[in-house]
XYZ file of C-alpha atoms in Angstrom:
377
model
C 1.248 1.087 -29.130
C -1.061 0.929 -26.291
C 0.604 0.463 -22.803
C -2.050 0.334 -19.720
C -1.678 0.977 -16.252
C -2.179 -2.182 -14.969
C -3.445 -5.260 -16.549
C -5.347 -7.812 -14.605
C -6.159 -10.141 -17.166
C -2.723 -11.228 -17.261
C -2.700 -13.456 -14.457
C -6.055 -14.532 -14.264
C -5.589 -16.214 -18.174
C -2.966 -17.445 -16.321
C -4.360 -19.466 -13.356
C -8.107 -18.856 -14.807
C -8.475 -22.873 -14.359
C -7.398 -22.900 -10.850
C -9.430 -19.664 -9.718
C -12.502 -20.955 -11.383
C -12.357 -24.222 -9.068
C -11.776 -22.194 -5.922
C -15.373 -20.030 -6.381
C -16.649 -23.091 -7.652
C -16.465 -24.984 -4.732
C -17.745 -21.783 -2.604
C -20.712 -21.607 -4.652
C -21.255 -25.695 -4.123
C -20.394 -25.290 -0.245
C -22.502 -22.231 -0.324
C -20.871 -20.994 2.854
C -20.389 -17.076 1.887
C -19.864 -15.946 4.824
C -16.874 -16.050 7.013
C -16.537 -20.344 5.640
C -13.725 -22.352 4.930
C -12.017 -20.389 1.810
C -11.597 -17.464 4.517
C -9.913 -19.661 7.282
C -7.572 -21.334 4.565
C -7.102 -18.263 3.863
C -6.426 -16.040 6.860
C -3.951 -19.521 8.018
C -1.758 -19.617 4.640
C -1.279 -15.739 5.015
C -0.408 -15.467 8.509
C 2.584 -18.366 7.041
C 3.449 -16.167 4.750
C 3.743 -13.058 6.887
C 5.777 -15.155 9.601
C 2.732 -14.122 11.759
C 0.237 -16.214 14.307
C -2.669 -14.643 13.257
C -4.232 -13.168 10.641
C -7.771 -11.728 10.428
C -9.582 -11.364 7.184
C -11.957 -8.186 6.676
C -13.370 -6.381 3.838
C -10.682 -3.969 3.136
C -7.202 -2.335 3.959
C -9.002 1.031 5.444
C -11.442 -1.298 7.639
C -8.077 -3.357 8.913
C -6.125 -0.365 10.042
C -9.291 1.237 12.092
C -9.839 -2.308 13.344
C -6.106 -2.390 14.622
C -6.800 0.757 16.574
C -9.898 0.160 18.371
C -8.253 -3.279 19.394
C -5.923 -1.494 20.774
C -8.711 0.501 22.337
C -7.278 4.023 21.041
C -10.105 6.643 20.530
C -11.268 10.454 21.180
C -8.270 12.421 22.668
C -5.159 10.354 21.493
C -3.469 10.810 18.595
C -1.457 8.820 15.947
C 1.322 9.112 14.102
C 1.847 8.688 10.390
C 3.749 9.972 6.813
C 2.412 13.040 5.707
C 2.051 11.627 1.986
C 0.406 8.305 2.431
C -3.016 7.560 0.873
C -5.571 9.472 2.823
C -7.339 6.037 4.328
C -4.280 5.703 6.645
C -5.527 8.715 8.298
C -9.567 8.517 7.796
C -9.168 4.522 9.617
C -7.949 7.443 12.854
C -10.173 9.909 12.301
C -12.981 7.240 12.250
C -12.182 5.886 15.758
C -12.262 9.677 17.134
C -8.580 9.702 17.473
C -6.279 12.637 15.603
C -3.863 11.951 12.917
C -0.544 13.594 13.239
C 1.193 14.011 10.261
C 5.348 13.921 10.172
C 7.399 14.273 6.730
C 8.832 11.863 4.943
C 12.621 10.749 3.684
C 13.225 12.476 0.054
C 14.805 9.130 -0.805
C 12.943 6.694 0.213
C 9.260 8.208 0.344
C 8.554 6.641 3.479
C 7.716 8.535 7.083
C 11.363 9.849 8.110
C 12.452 8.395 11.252
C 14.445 11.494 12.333
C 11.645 13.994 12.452
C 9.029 11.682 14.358
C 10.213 12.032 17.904
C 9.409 15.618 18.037
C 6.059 15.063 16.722
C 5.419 12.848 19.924
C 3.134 14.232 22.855
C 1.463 13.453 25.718
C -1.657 12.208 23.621
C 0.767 9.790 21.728
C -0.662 6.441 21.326
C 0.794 4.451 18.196
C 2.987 5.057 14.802
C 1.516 4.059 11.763
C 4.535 3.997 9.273
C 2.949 3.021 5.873
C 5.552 1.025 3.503
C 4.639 3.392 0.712
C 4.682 2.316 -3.435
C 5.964 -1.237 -1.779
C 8.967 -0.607 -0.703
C 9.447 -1.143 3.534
C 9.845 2.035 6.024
C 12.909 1.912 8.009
C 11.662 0.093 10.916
C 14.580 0.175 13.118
C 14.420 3.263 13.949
C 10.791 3.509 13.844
C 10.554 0.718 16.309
C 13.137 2.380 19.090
C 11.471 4.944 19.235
C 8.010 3.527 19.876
C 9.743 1.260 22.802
C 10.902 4.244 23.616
C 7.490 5.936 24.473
C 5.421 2.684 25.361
C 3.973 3.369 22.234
C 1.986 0.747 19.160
C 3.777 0.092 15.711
C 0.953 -0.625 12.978
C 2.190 -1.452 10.145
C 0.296 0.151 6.855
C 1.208 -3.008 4.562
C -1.682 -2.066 1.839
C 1.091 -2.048 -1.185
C 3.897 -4.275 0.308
C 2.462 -7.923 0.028
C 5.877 -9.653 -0.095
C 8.304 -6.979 0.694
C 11.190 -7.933 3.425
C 12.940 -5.652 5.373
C 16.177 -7.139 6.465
C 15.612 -10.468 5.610
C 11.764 -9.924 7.138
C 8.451 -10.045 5.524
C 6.043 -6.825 6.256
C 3.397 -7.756 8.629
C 5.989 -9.574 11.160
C 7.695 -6.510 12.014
C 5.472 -4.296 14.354
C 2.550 -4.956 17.216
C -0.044 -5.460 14.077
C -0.146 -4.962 10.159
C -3.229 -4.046 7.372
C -3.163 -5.134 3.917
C -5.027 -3.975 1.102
C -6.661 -6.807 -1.642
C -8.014 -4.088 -4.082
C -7.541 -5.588 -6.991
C -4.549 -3.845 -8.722
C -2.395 -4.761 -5.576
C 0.255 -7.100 -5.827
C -2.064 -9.319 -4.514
C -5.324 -8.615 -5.319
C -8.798 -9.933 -5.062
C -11.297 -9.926 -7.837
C -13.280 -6.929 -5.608
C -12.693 -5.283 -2.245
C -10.829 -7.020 0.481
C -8.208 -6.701 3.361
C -6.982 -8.527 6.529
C -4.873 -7.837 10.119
C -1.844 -9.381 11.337
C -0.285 -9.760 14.555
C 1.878 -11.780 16.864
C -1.339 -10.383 19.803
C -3.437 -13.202 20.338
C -5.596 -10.670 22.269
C -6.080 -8.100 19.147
C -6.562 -11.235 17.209
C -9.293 -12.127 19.167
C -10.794 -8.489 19.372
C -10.708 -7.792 15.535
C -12.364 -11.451 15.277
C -15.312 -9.740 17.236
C -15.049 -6.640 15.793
C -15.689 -7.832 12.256
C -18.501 -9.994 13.089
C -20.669 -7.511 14.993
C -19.216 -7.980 17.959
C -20.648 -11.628 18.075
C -18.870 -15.015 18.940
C -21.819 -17.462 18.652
C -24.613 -16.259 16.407
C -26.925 -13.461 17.701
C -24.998 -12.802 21.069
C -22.647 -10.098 20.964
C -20.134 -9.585 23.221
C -19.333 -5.457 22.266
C -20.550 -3.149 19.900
C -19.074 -4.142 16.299
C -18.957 -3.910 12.443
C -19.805 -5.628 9.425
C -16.668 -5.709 8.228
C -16.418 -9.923 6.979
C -13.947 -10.746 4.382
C -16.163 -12.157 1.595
C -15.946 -16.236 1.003
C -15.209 -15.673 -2.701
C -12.815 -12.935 -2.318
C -10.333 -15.392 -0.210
C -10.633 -18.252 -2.062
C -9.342 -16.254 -4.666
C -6.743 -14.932 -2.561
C -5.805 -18.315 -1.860
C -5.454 -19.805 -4.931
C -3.470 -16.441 -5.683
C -1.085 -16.532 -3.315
C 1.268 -19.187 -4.362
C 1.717 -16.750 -7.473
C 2.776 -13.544 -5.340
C 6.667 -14.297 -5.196
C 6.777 -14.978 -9.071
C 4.488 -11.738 -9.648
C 7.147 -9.647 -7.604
C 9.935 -10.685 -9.284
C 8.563 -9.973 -12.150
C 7.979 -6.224 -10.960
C 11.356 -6.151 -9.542
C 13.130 -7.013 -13.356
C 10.724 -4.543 -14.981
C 12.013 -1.850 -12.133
C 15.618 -2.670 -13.163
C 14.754 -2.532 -17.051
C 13.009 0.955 -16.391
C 16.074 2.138 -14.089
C 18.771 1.349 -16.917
C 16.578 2.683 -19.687
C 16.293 6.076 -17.938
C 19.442 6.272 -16.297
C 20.924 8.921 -18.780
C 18.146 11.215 -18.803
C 16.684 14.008 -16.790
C 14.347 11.186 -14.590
C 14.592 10.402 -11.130
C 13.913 6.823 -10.781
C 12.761 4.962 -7.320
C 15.537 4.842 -4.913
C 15.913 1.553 -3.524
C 16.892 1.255 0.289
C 19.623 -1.661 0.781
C 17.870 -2.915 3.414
C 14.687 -3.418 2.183
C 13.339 -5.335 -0.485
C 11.163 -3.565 -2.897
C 8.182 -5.092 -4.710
C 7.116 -2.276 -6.701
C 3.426 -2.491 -6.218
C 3.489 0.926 -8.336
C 6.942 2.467 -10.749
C 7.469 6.091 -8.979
C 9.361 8.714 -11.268
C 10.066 12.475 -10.025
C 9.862 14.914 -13.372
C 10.063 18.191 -13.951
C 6.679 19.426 -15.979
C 4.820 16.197 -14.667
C 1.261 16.967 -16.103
C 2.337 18.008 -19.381
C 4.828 14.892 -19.537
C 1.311 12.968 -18.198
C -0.675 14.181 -21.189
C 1.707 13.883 -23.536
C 2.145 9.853 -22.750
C -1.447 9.631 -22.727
C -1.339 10.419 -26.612
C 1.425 8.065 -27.067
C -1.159 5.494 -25.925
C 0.799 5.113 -22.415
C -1.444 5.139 -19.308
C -0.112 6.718 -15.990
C -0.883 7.817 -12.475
C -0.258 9.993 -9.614
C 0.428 8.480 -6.376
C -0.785 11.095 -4.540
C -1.247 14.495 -6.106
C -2.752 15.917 -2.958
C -1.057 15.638 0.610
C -3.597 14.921 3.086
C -2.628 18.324 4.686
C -4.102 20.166 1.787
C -7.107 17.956 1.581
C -10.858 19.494 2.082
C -11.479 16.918 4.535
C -8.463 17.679 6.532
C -8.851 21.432 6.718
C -9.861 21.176 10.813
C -5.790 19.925 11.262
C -2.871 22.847 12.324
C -1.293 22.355 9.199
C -0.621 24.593 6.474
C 1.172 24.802 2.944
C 4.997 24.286 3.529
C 4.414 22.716 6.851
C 5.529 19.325 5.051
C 7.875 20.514 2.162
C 9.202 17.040 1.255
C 5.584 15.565 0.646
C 4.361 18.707 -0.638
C 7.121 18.819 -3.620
C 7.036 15.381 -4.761
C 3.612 15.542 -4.844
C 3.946 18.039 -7.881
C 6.637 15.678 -9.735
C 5.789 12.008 -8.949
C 4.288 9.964 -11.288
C 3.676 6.105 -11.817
C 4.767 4.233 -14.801
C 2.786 1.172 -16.032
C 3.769 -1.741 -13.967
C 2.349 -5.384 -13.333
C 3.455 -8.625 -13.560
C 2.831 -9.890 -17.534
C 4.393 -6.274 -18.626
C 6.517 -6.999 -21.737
C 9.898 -5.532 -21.971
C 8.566 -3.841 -25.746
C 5.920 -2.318 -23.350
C 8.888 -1.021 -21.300
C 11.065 -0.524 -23.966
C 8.443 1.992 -25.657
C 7.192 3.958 -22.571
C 11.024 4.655 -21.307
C 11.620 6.101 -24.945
C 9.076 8.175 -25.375
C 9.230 9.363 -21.893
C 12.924 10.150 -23.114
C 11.845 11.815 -26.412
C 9.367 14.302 -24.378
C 11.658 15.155 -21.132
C 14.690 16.089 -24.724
C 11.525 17.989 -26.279
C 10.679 19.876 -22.852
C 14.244 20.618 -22.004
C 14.599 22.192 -25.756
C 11.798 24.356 -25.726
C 13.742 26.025 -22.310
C 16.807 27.037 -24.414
C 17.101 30.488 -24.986
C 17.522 31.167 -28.955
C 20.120 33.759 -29.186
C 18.540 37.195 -30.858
């Protein structure tokens, strides 16, 4: 049996007729750039985020730097963020000349741990980015005090929670300014690269707006020094025609997440921990495994896809090597980065997919554990 990673076919066959109109209509409007689809767009998702505004731009890494040279941060400040987050979070920081600051994250949860960020706080200080990691919320609370605490900004990294809620509210609504990701495998995703900011801040609204656009407000006079960095016309009418679809995609995650957590509950597996406050939507299955790459190869020849979710803190990274940091500076990250790995999850998984990939995953972790025993001499 064959098992992939994700499968995006699924819900296009699904809505195919629907998504076929919406470019259609682009292509007969012929207004690619920053037209209509991308102001239905950015309007119907700022609704669904319980938001005023929301900004469309080409990608989740281009909406986080955006949010930060709104907010006008740049060389000498630093920001704040979970040591084990995709390494974008912190490259949208480095690009505006600002420093990322990296703080350990909850063994539970796998989000930035709220009771080791105060001490990371300096002088230089400017904003938290807590990232909602895997798709299931940080604890903002917390997170929030804190910030009010030290006049500083809350930027949400939303790029795998489209939908999540923490207490009762949507990601996106719950700091000074949100990104989300639309690469494709994302809960919602677009049929190529995409992203979009947003805020409650009418001015960082207005400033990402320019931003974007080359720092233009009427054609060929620019106000500031900007980017090319437009959500595509195509990409959000397929984002709108999507969206309806997100809830019903989630849930769909969220029973496969309970199938895989009963299915594994008697074995040697750590499944994702589930924080009652939050609501999880899954955007990847997280496992923690003893003899992870071996248990990784040996699904592959069972015909079962995986993935890693990050196998290299940003710490250890080549790229990083100019920050203070150094192996066992971030223990948490740095272990379940050597025993994390991501089951195959999407919405259109069938529970025979499931059913197959929890028992061979059970059938290897039995073999593994066997080979350990001792055979008396």
């Amino acid at each position: 049996m064959k098992v992939p990673f994700v499968d995006l076919q699924f819900e296009y066959q699904g809505i195919k007729d629907e998504v076929d109109r919406a470019i259609a209509d682009v292509l007969n409007r012929s207004d690619y750039i920053l037209g209509a689809a991308v102001a239905d767009f950015e309007r119907a998702f700022a609704d669904y985020c319980q938001a005023d505004h929301a900004v469309g731009v080409d990608s989740g890494f281009s909406a986080l730097e955006l949010i930060l040279r709104a907010y006008g941060i740049g060389p000498g400040d630093e920001v704040i963020t979970a040591a084990n987050t995709f390494i974008a979070t912190a490259l949208a920081v480095s690009n505006c000349g600002a420093r990322p600051i990296l703080v350990d994250v909850d063994p539970q949860t796998y989000n930035l741990d709220p009771t080791r960020l105060e001490s990371a706080i300096t002088l230089a200080t400017r904003a938290i980015i807590p990232v909602h990691l895997y798709g299931q919320p940080a604890d903002m609370d917390p997170i929030l005090a804190i910030a009010r605490k030290y006049n500083l900004k809350v930027i949400e990294d939303a790029c795998q929670a489209h939908g999540a809620r923490y207490k009762g509210r949507p990601t996106g609504s719950l700091g000074d300014a949100a990104a989300f990701s639309f690469y494709p495998s994302k809960n919602l995703g677009a049929y190529g690269d995409g992203g979009i900011v947003v805020t409650n801040d009418q001015a960082v609204a207005d400033q990402v707006r320019l931003l974007r656009n080359i720092g233009q407000t009427v054609r060929y006079r620019h106000e500031i020094k900007g980017f090319n960095h437009r959500l595509d016309s195509l990409q959000a009418a397929v984002l709108c025609t999507k969206l309806p679809y997100l809830d019903a995609g989630n849930r769909w995650r969220r029973k496969t997440a309970v199938s895989y957590n009963n299915l594994l509950a008697d074995s040697p597996i750590i499944t994702p921990f589930a924080a009652a406050w939050g609501e999880h939507v899954y955007h990847v299955y997280v496992i923690q495994t003893d003899n992870r790459d071996a248990l990784r190869d040996d699904l592959a020849k069972a015909g079962i896809a995986t993935g890693i979710h990050y196998p290299i803190p940003i710490h250890l990274q080549p790229a990083y090597a100019e920050l203070p940091y150094v192996q066992g500076d971030f223990p948490v990250t740095e272990r379940l980065a050597k025993r994390i790995l991501s089951l195959p999850m999407y919405p259109g998984i069938t529970q025979n997919a499931v059913d197959y990939t929890a028992r061979t995953i059970k059938n290897l972790v039995t073999d593994f554990s066997k080979s350990k025993q001792v055979v008396p001499g």
